[in-house]
Tab-separated table of C-alpha atoms in Angstrom:
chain	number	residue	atom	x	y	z
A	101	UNK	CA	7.229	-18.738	9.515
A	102	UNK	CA	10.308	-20.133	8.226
A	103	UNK	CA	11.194	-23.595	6.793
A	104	UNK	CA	13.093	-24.649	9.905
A	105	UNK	CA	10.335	-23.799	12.389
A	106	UNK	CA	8.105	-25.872	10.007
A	107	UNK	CA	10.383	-29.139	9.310
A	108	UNK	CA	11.859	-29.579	12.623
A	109	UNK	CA	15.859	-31.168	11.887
A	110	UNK	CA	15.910	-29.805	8.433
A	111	UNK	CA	17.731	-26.906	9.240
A	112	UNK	CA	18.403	-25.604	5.455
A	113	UNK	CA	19.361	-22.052	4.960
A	114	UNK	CA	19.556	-20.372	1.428
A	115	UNK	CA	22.840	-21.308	0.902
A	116	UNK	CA	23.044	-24.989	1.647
A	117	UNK	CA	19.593	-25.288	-0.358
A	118	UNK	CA	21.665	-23.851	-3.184
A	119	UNK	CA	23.597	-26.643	-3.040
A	120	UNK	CA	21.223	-29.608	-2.128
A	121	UNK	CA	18.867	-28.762	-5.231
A	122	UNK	CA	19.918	-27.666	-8.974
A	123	UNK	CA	18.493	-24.602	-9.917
A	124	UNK	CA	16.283	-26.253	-13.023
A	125	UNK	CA	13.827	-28.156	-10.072
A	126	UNK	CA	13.645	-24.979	-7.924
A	127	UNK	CA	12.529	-22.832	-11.701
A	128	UNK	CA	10.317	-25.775	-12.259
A	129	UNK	CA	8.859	-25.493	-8.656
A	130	UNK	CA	8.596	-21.866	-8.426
A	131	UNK	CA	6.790	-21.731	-12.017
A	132	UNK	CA	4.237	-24.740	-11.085
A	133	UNK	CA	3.128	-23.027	-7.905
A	134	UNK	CA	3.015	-19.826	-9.933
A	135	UNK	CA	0.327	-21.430	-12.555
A	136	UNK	CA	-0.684	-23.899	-10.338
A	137	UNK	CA	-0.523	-26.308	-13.160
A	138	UNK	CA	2.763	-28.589	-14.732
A	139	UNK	CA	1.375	-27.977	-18.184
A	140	UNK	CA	1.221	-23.788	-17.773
A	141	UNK	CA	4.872	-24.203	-16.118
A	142	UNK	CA	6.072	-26.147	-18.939
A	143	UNK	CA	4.686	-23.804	-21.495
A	144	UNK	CA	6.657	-20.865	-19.848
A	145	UNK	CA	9.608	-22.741	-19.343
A	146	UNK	CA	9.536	-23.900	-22.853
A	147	UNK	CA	9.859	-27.933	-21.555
A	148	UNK	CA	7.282	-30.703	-21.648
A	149	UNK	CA	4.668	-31.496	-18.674
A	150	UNK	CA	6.526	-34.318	-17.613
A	151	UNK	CA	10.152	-33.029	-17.440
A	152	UNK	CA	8.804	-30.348	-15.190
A	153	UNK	CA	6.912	-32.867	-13.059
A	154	UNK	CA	9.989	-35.033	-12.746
A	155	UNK	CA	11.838	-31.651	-11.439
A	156	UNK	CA	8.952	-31.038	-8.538
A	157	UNK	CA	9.483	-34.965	-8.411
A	158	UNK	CA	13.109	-34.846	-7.534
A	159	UNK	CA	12.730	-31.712	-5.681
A	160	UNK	CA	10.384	-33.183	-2.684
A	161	UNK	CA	12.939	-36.292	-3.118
A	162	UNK	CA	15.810	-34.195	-2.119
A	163	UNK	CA	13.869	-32.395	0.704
A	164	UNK	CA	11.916	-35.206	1.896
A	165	UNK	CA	8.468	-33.221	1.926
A	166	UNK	CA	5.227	-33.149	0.073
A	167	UNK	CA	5.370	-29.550	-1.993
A	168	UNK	CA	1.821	-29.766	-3.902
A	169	UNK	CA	-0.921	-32.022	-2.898
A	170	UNK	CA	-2.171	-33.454	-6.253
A	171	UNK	CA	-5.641	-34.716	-7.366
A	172	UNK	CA	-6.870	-35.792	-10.406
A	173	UNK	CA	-8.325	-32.002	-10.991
A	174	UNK	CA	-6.627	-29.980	-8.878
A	175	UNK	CA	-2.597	-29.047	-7.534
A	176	UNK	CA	-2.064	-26.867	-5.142
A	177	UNK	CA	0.912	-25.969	-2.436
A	178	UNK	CA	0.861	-27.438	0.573
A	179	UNK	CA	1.443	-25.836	3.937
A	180	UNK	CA	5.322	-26.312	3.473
A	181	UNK	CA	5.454	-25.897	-0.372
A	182	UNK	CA	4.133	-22.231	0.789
A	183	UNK	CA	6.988	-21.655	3.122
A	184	UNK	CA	9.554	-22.969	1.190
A	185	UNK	CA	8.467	-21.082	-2.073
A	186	UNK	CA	8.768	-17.918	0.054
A	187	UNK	CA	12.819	-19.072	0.269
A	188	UNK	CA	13.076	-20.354	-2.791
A	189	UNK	CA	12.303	-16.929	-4.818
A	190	UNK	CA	14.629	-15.328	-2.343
A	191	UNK	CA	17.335	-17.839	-3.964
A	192	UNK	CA	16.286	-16.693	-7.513
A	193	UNK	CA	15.977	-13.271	-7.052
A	194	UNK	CA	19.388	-12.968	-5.667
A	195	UNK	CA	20.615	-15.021	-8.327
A	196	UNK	CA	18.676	-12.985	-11.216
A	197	UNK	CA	19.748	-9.733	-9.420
A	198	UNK	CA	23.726	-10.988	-9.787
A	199	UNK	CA	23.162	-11.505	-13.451
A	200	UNK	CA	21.780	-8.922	-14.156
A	201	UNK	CA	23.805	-6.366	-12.280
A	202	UNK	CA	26.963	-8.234	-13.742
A	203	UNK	CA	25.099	-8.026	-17.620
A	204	UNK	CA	23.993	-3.949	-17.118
A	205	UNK	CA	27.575	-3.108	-15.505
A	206	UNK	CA	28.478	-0.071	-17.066
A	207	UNK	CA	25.639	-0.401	-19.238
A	208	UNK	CA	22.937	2.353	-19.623
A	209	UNK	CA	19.517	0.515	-19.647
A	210	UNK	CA	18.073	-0.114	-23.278
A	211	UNK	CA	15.719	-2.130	-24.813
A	212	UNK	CA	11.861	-2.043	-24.734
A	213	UNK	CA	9.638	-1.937	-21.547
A	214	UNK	CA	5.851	-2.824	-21.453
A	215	UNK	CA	3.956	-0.699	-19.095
A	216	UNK	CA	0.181	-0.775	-17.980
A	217	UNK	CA	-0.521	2.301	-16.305
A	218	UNK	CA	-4.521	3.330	-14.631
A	219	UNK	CA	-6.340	5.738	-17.606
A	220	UNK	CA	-6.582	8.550	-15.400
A	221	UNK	CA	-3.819	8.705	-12.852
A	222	UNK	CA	-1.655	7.427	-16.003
A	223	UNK	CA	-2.528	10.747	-18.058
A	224	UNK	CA	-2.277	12.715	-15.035
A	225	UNK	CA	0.464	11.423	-12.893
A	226	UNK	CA	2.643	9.904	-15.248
A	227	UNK	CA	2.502	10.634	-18.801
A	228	UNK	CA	4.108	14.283	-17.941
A	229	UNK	CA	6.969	12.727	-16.637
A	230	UNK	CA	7.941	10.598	-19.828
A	231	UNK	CA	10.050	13.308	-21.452
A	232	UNK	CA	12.311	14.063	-18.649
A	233	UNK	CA	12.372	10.014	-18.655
A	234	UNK	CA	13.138	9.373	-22.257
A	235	UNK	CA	16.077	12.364	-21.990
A	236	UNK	CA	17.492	10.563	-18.847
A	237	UNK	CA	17.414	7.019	-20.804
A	238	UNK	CA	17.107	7.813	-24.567
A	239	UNK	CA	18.040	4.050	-25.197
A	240	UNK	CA	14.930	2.941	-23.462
A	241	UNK	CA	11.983	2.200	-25.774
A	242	UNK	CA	7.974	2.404	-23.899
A	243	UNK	CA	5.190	0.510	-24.894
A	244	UNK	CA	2.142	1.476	-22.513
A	245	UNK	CA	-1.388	0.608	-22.547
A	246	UNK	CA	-3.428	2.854	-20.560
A	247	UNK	CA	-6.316	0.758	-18.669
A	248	UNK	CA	-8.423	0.324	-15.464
A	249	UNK	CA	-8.348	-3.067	-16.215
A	250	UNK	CA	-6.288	-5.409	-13.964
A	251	UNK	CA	-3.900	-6.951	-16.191
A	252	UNK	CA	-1.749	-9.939	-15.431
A	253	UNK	CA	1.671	-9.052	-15.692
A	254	UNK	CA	3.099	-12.954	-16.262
A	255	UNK	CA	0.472	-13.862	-18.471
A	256	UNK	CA	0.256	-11.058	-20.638
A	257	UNK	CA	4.367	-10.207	-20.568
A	258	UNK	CA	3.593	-6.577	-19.170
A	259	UNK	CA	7.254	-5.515	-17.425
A	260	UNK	CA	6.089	-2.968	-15.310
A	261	UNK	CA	2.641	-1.573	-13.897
A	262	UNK	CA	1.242	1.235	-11.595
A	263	UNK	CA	-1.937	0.198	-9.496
A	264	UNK	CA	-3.355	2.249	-7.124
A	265	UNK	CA	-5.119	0.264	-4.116
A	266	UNK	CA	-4.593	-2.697	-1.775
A	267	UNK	CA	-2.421	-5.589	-3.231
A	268	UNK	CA	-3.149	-9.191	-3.808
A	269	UNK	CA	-0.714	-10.830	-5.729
A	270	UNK	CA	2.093	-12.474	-4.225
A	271	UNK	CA	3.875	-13.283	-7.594
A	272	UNK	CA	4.865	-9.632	-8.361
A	273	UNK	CA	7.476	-7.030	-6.306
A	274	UNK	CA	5.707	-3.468	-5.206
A	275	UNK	CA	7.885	-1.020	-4.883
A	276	UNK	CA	5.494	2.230	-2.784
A	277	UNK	CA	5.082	5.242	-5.118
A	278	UNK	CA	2.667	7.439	-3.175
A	279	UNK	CA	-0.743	7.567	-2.324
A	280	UNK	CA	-4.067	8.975	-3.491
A	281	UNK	CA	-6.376	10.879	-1.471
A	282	UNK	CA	-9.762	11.382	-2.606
A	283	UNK	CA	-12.137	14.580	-2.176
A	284	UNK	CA	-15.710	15.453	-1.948
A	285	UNK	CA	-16.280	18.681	-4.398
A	286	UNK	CA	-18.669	21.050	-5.470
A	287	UNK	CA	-18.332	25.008	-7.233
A	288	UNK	CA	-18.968	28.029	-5.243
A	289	UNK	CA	-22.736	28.038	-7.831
A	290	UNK	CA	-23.900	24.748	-6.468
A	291	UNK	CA	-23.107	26.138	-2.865
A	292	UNK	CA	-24.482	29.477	-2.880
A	293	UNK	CA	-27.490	27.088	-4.622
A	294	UNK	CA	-27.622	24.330	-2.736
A	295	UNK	CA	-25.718	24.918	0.564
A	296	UNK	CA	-22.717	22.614	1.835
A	297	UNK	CA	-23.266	19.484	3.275
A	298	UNK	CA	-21.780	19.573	7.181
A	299	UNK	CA	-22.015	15.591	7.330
A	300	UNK	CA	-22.247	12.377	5.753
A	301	UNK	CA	-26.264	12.301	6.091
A	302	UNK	CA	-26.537	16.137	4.489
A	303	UNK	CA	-25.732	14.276	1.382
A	304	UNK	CA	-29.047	12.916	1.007
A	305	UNK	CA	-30.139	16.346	0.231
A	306	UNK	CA	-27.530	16.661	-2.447
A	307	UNK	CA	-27.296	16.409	-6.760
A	308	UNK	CA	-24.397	14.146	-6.919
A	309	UNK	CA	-22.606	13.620	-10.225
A	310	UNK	CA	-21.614	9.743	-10.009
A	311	UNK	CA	-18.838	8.084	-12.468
A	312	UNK	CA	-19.982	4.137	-13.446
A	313	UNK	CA	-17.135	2.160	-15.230
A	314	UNK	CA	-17.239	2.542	-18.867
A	315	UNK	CA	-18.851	-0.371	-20.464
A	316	UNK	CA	-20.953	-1.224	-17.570
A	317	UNK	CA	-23.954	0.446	-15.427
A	318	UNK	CA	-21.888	-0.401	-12.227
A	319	UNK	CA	-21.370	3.007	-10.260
A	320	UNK	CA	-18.640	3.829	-8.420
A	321	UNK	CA	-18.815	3.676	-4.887
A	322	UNK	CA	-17.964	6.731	-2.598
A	323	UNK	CA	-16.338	5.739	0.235
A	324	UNK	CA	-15.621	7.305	3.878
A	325	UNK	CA	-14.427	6.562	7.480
A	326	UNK	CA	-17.065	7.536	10.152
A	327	UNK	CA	-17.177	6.803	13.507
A	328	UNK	CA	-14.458	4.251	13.525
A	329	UNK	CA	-15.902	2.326	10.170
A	330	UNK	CA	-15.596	2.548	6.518
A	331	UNK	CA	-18.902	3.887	4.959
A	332	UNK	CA	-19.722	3.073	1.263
A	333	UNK	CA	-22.489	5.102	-0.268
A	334	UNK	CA	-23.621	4.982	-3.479
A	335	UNK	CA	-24.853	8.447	-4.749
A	336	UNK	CA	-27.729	9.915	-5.720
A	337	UNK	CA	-28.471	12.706	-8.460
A	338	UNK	CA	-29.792	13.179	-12.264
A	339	UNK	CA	-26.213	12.506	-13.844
A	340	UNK	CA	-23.873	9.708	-14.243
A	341	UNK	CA	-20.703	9.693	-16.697
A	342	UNK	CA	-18.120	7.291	-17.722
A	343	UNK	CA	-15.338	9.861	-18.522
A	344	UNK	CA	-13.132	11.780	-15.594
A	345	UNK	CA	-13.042	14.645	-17.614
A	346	UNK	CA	-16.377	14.755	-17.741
A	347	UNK	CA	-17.030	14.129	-13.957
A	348	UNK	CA	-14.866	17.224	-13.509
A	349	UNK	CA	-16.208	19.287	-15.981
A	350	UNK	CA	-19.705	18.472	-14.356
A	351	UNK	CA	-18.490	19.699	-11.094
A	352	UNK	CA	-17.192	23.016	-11.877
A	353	UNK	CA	-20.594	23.665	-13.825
A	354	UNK	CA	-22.680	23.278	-10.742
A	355	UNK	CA	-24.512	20.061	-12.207
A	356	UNK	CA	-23.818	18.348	-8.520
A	357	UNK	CA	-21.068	17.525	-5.851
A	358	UNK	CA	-17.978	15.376	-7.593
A	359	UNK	CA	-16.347	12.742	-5.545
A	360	UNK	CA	-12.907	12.654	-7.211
A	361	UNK	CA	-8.952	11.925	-6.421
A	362	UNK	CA	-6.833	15.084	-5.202
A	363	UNK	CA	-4.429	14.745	-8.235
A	364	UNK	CA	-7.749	15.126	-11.110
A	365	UNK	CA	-8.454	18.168	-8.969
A	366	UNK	CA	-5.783	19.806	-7.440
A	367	UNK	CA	-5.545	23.218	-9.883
A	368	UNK	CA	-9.256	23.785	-9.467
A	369	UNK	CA	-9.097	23.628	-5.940
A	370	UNK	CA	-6.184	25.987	-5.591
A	371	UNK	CA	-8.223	28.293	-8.418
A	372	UNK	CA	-11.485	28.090	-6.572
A	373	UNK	CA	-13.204	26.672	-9.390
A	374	UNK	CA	-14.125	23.766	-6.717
A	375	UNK	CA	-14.217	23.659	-3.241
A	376	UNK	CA	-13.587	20.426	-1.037
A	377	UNK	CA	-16.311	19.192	1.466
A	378	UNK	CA	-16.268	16.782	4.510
A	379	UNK	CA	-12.446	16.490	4.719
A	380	UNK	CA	-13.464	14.876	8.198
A	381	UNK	CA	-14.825	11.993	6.828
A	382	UNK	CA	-12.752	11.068	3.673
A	383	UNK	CA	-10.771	7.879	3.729
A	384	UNK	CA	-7.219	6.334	4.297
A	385	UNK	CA	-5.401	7.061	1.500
A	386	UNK	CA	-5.044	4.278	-1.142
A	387	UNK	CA	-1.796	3.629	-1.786
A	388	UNK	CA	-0.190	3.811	-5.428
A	389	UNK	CA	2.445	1.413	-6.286
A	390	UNK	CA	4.842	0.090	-8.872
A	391	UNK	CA	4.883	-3.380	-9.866
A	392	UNK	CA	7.315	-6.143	-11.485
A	393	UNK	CA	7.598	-9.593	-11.240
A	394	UNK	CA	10.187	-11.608	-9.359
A	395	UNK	CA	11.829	-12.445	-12.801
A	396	UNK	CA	12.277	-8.823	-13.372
A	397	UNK	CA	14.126	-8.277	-10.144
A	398	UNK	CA	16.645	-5.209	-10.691
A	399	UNK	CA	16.357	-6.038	-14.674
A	400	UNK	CA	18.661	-2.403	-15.810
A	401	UNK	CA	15.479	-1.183	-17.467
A	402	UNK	CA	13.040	-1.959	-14.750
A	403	UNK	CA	15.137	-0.445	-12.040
A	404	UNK	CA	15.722	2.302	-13.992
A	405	UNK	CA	11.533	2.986	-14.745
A	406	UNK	CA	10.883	1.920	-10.815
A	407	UNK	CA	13.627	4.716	-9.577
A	408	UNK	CA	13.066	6.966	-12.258
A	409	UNK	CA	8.570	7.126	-11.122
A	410	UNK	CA	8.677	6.090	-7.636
A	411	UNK	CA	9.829	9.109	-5.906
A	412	UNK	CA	8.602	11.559	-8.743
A	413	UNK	CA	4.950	10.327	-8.668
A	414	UNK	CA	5.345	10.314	-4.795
């Protein structure tokens, strides 16, 4: 839905909102509704409470609408402050892209870049490739914290991340990077042993090695698609670890079936050291992709990390 469908005669387009607003109430609008608050806007803009709610102030002036509905406790966007925020980043991403295509011109990226990568598919997936990256862009500097940990990129000044899994936040840009499938596994022991599971209720029968979150006694869930539904099944067996190496290293000892991503597998299955079970029945793959915020929109360094991974972990 678009701002005109939504506002009836106020037929703005990008351009002649350009023009009817300054840019400082549109940064002051787009932070607020990204903190939901004037005094976490202010505190990334680096202004006071009240000269960014004079901005949102003069804003809905000039537009004539009610952006946030405010309480005494609570701000939030209403219907049309969500439709015109959609708009109003596409003004200052354009803008930020211009700026910094016209600063990196001829440039080769440089600087330092924060990255928060998953533990695993980080080790596996990525950290191989940062040699060939650091050759391509020697003036590029990497910080990266390795965690499973959802981090938030604006409030902890992370420039780039990798997640693998469904998306929910509609601050940050994805770019798609591939996707993960996941495997059932056991070793040609715990077959000849234990026989191979032909279905999802077999697995009752079965040792399963299970992973739980380190930290925590929460296991992780297996997961498949049967019968036109998703089935989540939490295993059963003797063993539980909290390291993937382990999990592995579990599996190819015959201590139990494995249920692990394709990449943390894919030599021992082409070895034989494992075998895969119930392909039938696995899931969609989960998609992996790379994220930035809308601030960072073709930043040199950014774009050059998003090319650079993108199609190689794909």
């Amino acid at each position: 839905m678009r701002l005109t469908d939504k506002c009836g005669s106020m037929q703005f387009t990008c351009a002649f909102m350009a023009k009817l607003v300054d840019l400082i109430s549109l940064t002051a609008f787009v932070e607020t509704a990204r903190h939901d608050s004037f005094s976490a806007a202010a505190r990334q803009l680096g202004q006071s409470p009240s000269a960014v709610s004079r901005a949102v102030d003069r804003l809905e002036h000039e537009l004539g609408i009610r952006l946030f509905a405010r309480t005494t406790r609570q701000l939030r966007l209403t219907e049309e402050g969500e439709v015109f925020l959609e708009q109003t980043r596409e003004i200052l991403d354009a803008l930020a892209a211009a700026k910094h295509a016209a600063q990196g011109a001829g440039k080769a990226p440089s600087g330092s870049l924060r990255v928060s990568l998953p533990m695993v598919f980080g080790r596996c997936c990525v950290a191989p490739l940062l040699g060939a990256f650091q050759h391509q862009y020697p003036q590029l500097r990497l910080d990266i914290a390795f965690t499973d940990r959802r981090v938030d990129l604006v409030e902890e000044n992370i420039d780039v991340a990798v997640r693998i899994g469904a998306l929910t936040d509609s601050r940050l840009v994805a770019r798609a990077a591939g996707h993960v499938h996941y495997r059932v596994c056991g070793s040609p022991d715990y077959f000849r042993m234990h026989g191979v599971p032909a279905s999802l209720d077999d697995l009752r029968d079965h040792r399963c090695v299970h992973f739980r979150y380190p930290g925590t006694a929460t296991p992780f869930r297996w997961q498949f698609h049967s019968e036109g539904k998703t089935v989540r099944w939490r295993p059963e067996g003797p063993i539980a670890v909290d390291d993937a190496d382990a999990l592995v290293g579990a599996g190819i000892g015959a201590a139990g079936l494995i249920y692990v991503p394709t990449y943390r597998v894919r030599e021992h299955l082409a070895s034989g050291a494992l075998q895969s079970v119930l392909d039938d029945v696995m899931p969609s793959p989960q998609p992996v992709s790379i994220l930035f915020t809308h601030s960072q929109l073709l930043a040199p360094r950014v774009r050059a990390f998003v090319d650079f991974f993108s199609t190689r972990i794909a």
